[in-house]
Backbone as a printed PyTorch tensor [residue, N CA C, xyz], in Angstrom:
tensor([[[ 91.9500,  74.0310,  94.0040],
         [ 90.9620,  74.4160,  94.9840],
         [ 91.5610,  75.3300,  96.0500]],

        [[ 92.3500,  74.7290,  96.8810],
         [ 93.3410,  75.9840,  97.6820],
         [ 93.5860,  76.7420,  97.2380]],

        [[ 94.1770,  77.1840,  95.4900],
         [ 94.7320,  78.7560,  95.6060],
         [ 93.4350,  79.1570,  95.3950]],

        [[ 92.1330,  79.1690,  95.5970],
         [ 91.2850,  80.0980,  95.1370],
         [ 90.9690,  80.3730,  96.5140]],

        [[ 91.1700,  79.6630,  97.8950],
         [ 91.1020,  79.6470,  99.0050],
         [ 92.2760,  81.0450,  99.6900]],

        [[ 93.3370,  80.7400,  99.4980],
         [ 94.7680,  81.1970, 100.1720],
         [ 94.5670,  82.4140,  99.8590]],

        [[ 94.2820,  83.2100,  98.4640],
         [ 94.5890,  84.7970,  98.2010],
         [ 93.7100,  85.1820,  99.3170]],

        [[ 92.3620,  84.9980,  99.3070],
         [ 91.3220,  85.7020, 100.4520],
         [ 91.8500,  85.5850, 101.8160]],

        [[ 91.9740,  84.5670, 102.1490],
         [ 93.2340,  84.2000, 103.6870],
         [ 94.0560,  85.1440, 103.7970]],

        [[ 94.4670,  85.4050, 102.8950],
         [ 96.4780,  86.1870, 103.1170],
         [ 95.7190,  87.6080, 103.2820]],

        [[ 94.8620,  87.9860, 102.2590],
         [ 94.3270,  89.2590, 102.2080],
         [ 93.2220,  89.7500, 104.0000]],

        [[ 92.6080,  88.5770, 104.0240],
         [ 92.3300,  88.7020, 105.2420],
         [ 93.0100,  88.7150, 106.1580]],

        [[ 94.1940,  88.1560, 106.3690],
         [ 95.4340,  88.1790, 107.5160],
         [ 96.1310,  89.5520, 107.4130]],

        [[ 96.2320,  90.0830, 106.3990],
         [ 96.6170,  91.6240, 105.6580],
         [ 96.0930,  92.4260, 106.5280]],

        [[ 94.1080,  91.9760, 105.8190],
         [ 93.6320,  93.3050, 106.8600],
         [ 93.3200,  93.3440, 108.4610]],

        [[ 93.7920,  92.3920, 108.9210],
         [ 93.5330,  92.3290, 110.6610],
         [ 94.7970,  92.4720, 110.8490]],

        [[ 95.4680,  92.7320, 110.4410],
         [ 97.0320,  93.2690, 110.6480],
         [ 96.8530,  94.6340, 110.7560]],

        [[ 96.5840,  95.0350, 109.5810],
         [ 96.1210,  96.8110, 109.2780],
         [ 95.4260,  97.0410, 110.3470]],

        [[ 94.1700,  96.8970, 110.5130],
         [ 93.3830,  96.9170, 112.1560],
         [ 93.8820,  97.3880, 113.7110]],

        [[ 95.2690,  96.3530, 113.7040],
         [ 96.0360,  95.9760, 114.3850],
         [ 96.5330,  97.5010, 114.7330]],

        [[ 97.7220,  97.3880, 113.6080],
         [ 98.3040,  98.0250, 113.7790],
         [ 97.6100,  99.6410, 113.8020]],

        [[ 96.6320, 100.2580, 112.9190],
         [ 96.4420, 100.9990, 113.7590],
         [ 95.7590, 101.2110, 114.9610]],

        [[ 95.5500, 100.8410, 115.3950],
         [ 95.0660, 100.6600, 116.7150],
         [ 96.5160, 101.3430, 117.5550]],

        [[ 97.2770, 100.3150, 117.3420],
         [ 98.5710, 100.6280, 117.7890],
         [ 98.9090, 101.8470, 117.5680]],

        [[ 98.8880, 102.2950, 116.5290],
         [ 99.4200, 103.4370, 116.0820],
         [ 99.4110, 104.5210, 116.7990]],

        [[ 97.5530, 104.6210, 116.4180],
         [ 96.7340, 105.8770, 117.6240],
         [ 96.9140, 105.7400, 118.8160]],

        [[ 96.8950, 104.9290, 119.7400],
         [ 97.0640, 104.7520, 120.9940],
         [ 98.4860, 105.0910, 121.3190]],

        [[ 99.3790, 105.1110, 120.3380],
         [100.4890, 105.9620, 120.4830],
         [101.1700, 106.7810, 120.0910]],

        [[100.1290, 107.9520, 119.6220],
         [ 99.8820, 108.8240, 118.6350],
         [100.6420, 109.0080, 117.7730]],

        [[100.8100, 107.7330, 116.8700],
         [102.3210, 107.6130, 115.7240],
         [101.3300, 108.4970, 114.1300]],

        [[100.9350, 109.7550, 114.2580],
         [100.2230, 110.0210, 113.2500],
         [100.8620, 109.4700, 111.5760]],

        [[101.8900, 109.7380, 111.8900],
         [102.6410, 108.8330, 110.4010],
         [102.3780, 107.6340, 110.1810]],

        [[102.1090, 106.8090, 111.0100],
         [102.1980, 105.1390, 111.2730],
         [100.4410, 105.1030, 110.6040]],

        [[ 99.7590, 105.4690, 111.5580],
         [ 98.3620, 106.0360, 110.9500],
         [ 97.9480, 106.3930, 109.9610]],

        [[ 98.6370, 107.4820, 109.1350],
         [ 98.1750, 108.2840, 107.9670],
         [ 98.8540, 106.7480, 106.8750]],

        [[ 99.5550, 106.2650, 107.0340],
         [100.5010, 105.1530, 106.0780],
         [ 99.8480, 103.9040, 106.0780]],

        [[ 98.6380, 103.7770, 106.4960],
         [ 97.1520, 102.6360, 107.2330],
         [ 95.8960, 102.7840, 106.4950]],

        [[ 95.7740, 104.2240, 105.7440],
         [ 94.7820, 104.6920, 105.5890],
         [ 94.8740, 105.3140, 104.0580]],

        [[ 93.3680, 105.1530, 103.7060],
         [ 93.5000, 105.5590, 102.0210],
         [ 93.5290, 107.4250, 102.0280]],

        [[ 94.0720, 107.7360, 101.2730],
         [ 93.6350, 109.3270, 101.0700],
         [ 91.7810, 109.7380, 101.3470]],

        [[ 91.0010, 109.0930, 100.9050],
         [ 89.7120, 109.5020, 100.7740],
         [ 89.0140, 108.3550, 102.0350]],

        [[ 89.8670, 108.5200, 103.1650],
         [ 89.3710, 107.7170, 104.0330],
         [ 88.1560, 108.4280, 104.7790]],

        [[ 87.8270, 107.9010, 105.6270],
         [ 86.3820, 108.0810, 105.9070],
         [ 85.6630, 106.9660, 107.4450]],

        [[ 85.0980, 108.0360, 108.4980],
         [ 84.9790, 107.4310, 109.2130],
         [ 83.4190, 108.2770, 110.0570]],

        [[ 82.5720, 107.0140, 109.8970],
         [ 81.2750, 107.7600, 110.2660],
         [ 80.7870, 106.5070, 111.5100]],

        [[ 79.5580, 107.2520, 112.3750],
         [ 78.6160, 106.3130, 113.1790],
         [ 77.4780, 106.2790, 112.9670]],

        [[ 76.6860, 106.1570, 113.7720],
         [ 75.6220, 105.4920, 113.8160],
         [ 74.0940, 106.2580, 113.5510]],

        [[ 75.2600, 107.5260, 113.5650],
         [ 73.5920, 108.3590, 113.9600],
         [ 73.5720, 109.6840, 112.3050]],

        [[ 75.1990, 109.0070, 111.3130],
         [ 74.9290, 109.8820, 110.2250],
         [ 76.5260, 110.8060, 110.4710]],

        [[ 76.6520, 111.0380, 111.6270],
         [ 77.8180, 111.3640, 111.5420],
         [ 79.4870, 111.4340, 110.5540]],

        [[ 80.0400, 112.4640, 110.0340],
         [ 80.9750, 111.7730, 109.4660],
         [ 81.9350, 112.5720, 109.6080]],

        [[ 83.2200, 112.1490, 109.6740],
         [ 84.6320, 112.5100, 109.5500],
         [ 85.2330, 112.0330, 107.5500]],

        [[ 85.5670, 113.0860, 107.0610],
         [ 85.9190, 112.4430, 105.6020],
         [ 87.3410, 112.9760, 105.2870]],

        [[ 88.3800, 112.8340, 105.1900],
         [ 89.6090, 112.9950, 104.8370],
         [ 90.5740, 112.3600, 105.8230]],

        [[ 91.7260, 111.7770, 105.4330],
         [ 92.9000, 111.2240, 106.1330],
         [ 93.0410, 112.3670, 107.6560]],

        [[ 93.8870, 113.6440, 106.6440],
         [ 94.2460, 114.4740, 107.4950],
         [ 92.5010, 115.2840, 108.5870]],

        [[ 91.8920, 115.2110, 108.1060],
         [ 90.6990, 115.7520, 109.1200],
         [ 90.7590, 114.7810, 110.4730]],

        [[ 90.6700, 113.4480, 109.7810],
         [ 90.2610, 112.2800, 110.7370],
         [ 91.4380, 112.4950, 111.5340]],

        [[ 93.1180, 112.5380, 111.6040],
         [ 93.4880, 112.4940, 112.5680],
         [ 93.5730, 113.7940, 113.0380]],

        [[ 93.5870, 115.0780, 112.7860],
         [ 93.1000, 116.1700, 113.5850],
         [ 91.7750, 115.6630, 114.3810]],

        [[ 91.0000, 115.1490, 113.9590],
         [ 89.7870, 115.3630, 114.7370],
         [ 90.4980, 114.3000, 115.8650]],

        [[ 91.0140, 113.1620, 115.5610],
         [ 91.4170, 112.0800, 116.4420],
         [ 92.2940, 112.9550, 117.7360]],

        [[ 92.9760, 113.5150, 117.4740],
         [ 94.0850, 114.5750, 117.8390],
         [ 93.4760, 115.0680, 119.0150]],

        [[ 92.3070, 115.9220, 118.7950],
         [ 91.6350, 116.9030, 119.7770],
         [ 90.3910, 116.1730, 120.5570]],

        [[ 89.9640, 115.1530, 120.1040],
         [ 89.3110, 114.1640, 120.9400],
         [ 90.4830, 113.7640, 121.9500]],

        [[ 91.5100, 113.2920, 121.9220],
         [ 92.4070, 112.8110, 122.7160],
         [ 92.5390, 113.7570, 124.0040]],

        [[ 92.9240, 115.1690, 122.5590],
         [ 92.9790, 116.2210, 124.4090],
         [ 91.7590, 116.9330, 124.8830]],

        [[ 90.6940, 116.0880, 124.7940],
         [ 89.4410, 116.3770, 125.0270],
         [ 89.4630, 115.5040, 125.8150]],

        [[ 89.6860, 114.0750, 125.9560],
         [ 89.1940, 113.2500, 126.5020],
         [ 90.0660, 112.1550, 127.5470]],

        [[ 91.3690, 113.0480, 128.2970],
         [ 92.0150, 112.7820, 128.8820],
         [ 92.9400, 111.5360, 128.1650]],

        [[ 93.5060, 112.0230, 127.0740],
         [ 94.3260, 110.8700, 126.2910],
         [ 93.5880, 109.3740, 126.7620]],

        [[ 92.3950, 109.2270, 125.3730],
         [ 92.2780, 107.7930, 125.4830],
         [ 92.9850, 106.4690, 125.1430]],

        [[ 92.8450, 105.1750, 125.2560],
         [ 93.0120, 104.3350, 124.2780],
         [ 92.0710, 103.3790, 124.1950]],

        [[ 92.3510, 103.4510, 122.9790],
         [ 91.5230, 102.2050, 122.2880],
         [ 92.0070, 100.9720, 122.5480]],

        [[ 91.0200, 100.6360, 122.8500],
         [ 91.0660,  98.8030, 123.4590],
         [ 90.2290,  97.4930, 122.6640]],

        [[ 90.9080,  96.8410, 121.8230],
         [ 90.2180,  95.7710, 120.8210],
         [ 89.8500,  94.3950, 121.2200]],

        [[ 88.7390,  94.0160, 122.0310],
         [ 88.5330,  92.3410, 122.6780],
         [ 88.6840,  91.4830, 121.4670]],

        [[ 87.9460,  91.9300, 120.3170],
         [ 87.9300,  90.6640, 119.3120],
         [ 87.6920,  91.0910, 118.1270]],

        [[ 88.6860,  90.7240, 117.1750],
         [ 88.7760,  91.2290, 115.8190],
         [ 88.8030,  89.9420, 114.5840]],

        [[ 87.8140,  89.9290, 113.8770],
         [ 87.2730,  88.8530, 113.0600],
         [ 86.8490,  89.4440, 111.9070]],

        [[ 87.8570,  88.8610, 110.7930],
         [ 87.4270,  89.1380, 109.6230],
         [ 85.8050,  88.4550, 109.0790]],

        [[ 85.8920,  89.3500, 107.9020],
         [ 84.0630,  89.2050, 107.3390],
         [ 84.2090,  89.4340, 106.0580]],

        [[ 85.0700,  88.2720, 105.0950],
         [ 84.9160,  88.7150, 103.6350],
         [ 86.1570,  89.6470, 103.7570]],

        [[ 85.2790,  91.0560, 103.0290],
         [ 85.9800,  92.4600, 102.8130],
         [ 86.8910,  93.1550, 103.5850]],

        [[ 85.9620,  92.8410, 104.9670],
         [ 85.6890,  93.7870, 106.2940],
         [ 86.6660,  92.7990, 107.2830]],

        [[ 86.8220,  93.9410, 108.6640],
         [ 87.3030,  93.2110, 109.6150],
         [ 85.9370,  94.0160, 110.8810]],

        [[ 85.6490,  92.9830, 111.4670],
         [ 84.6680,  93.7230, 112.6950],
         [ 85.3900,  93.2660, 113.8260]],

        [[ 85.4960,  94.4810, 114.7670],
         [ 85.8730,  94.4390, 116.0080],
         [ 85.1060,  95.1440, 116.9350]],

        [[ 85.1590,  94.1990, 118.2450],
         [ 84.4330,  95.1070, 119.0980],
         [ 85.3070,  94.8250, 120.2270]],

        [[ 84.9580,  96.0840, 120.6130],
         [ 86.2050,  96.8040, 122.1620],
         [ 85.4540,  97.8460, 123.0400]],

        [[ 86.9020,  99.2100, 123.2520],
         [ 85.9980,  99.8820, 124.2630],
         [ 86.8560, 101.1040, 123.9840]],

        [[ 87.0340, 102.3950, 124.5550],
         [ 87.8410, 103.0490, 124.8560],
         [ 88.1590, 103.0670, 126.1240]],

        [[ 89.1930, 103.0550, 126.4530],
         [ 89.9650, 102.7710, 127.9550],
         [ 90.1950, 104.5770, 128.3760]],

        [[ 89.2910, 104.8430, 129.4980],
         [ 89.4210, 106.2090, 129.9210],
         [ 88.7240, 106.1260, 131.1850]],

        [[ 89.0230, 107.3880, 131.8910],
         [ 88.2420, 107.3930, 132.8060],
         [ 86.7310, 107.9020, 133.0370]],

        [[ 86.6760, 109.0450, 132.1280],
         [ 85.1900, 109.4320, 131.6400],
         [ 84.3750, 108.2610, 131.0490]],

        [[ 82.9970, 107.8970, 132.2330],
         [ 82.0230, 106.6740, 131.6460],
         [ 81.4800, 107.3180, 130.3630]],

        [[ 81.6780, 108.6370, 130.0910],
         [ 80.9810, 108.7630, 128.9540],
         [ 81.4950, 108.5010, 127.3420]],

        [[ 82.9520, 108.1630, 127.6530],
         [ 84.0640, 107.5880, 126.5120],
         [ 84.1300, 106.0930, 126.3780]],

        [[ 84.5370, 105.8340, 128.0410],
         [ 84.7900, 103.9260, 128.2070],
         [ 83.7340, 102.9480, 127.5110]],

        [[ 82.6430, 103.6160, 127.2960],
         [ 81.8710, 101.9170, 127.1020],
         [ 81.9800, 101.3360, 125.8250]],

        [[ 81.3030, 100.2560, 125.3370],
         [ 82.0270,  99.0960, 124.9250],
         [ 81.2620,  99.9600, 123.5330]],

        [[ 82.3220,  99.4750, 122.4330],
         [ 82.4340, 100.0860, 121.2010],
         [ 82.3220,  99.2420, 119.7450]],

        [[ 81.7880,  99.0760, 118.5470],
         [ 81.9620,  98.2470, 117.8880],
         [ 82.0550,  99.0000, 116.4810]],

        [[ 82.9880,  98.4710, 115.8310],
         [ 83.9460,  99.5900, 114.6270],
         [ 83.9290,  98.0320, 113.6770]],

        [[ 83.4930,  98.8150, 112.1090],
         [ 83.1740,  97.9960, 110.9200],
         [ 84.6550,  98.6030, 110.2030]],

        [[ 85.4540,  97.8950, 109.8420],
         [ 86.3580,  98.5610, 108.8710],
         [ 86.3590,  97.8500, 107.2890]],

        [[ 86.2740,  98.6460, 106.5600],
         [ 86.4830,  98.6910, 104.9210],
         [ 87.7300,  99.0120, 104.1270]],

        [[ 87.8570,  98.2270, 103.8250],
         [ 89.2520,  98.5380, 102.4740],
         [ 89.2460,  98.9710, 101.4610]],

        [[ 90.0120,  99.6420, 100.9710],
         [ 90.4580,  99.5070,  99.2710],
         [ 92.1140,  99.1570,  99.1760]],

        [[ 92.2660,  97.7640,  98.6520],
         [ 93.0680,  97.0300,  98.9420],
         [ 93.7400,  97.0670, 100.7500]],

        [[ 94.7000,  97.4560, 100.2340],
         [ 95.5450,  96.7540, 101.8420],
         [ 95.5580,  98.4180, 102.5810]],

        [[ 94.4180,  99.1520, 102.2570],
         [ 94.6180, 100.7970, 102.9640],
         [ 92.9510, 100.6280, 103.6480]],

        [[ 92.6980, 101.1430, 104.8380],
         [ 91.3010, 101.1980, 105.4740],
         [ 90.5780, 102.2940, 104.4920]],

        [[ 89.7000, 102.3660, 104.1710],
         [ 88.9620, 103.2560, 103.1880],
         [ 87.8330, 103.8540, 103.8530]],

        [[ 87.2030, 103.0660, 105.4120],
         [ 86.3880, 103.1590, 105.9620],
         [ 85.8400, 102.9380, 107.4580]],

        [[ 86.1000, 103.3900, 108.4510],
         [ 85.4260, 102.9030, 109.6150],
         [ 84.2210, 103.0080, 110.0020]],

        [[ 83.7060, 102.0470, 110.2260],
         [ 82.0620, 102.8100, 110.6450],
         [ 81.8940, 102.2470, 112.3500]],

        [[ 81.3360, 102.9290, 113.0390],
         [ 81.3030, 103.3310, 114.4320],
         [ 80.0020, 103.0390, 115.1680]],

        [[ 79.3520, 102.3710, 116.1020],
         [ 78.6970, 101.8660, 116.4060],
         [ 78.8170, 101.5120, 118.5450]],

        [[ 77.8030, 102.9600, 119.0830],
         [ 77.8420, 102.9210, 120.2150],
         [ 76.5390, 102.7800, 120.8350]],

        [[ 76.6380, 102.2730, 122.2530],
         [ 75.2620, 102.2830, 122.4640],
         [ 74.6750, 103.5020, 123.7790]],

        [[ 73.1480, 103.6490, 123.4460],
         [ 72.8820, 104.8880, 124.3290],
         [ 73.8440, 106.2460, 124.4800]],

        [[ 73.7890, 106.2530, 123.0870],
         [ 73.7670, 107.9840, 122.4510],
         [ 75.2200, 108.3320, 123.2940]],

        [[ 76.5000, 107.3290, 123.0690],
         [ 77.4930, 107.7530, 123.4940],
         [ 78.3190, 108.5830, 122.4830]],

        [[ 79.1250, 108.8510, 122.7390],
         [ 80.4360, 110.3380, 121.7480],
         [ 80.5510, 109.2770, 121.3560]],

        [[ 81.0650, 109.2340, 120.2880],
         [ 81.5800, 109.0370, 119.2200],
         [ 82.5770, 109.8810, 118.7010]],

        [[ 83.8300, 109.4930, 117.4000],
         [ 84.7610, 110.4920, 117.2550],
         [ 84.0060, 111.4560, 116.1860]],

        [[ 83.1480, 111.0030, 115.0610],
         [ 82.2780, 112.0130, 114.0410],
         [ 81.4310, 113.0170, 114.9740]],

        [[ 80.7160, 112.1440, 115.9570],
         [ 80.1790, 113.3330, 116.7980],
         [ 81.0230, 114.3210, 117.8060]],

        [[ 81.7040, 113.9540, 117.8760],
         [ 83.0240, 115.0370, 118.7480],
         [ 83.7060, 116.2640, 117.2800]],

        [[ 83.8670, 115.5850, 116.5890],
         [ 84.0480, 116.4890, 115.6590],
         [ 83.1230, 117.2280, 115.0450]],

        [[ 81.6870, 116.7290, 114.5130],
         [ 80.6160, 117.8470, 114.3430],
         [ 80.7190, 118.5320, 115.1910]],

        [[ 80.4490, 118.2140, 116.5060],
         [ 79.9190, 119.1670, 117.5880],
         [ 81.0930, 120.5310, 117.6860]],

        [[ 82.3330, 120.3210, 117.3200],
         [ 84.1850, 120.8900, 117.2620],
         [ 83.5900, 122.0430, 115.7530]],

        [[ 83.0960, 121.3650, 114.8170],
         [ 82.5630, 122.1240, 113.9160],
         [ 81.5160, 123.2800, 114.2220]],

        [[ 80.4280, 122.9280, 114.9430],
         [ 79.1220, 123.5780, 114.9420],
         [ 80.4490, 124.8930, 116.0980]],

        [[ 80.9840, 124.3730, 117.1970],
         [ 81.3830, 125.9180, 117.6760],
         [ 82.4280, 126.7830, 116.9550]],

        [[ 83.2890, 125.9740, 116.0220],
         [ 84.4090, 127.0460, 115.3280],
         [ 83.3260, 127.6220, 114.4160]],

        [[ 82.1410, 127.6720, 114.2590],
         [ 81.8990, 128.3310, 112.6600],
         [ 80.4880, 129.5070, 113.5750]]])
């Protein structure tokens, strides 16, 4: 009965580690530490359709949000696995109210690599997919 219990445990302790650590990562812009967290065909969208799709896009886009947005960090109150998923909700720590408020991020795996973030703000705040469309709509 336990080992059918323990693999999902360990795997869940796996991925709130992964979580973890990047969190860590970005907040100290270890892009290696980051890119080594994340699947090749990673992928990170919100709420409104938005999407960021490649490893290397996502941390460029992460990159220029930062010096857009007076070097933020990400701040995690509570991180609780769900099955597959780990859900956390936090904030970005900045001084612009239009970055700081409270934030809630779905993450997805394929195995022990994030495959997926999904992004979830309230009253039509930035987001990182929408900082990057919007980065898109003026380079083109």
């Amino acid at each position: 009965m336990f080992s059918a219990i323990l693999p999902s445990t360990r795997e869940r302790r796996r991925h709130m580690r992964a979580v973890t650590a990047i969190c860590d990562a970005l907040n100290h812009r270890d892009w290696n530490g980051a890119r080594s967290l994340i699947a090749a065909d990673f992928s990170i969208a919100d709420q409104f359709g938005n999407e960021v799709v490649g490893a290397d896009e996502f941390l460029r886009s992460f990159l220029d949000f930062c010096e857009a947005a007076g070097d933020p960090k990400l701040v995690f109150d509570s991180i609780d696995p769900n099955r597959d998923e780990v859900l956390v909700r936090g904030h970005i720590e900045n001084t612009s109210s239009e970055v700081r408020s409270p934030t809630m991020w779905r993450f997805l795996f394929d195995g022990p690599l994030i495959s997926r973030i999904e992004v979830t703000r309230a009253n039509n705040e930035m987001t990182l997919p929408r900082f990057a469309k919007a980065r898109r709509v003026v380079a083109d």
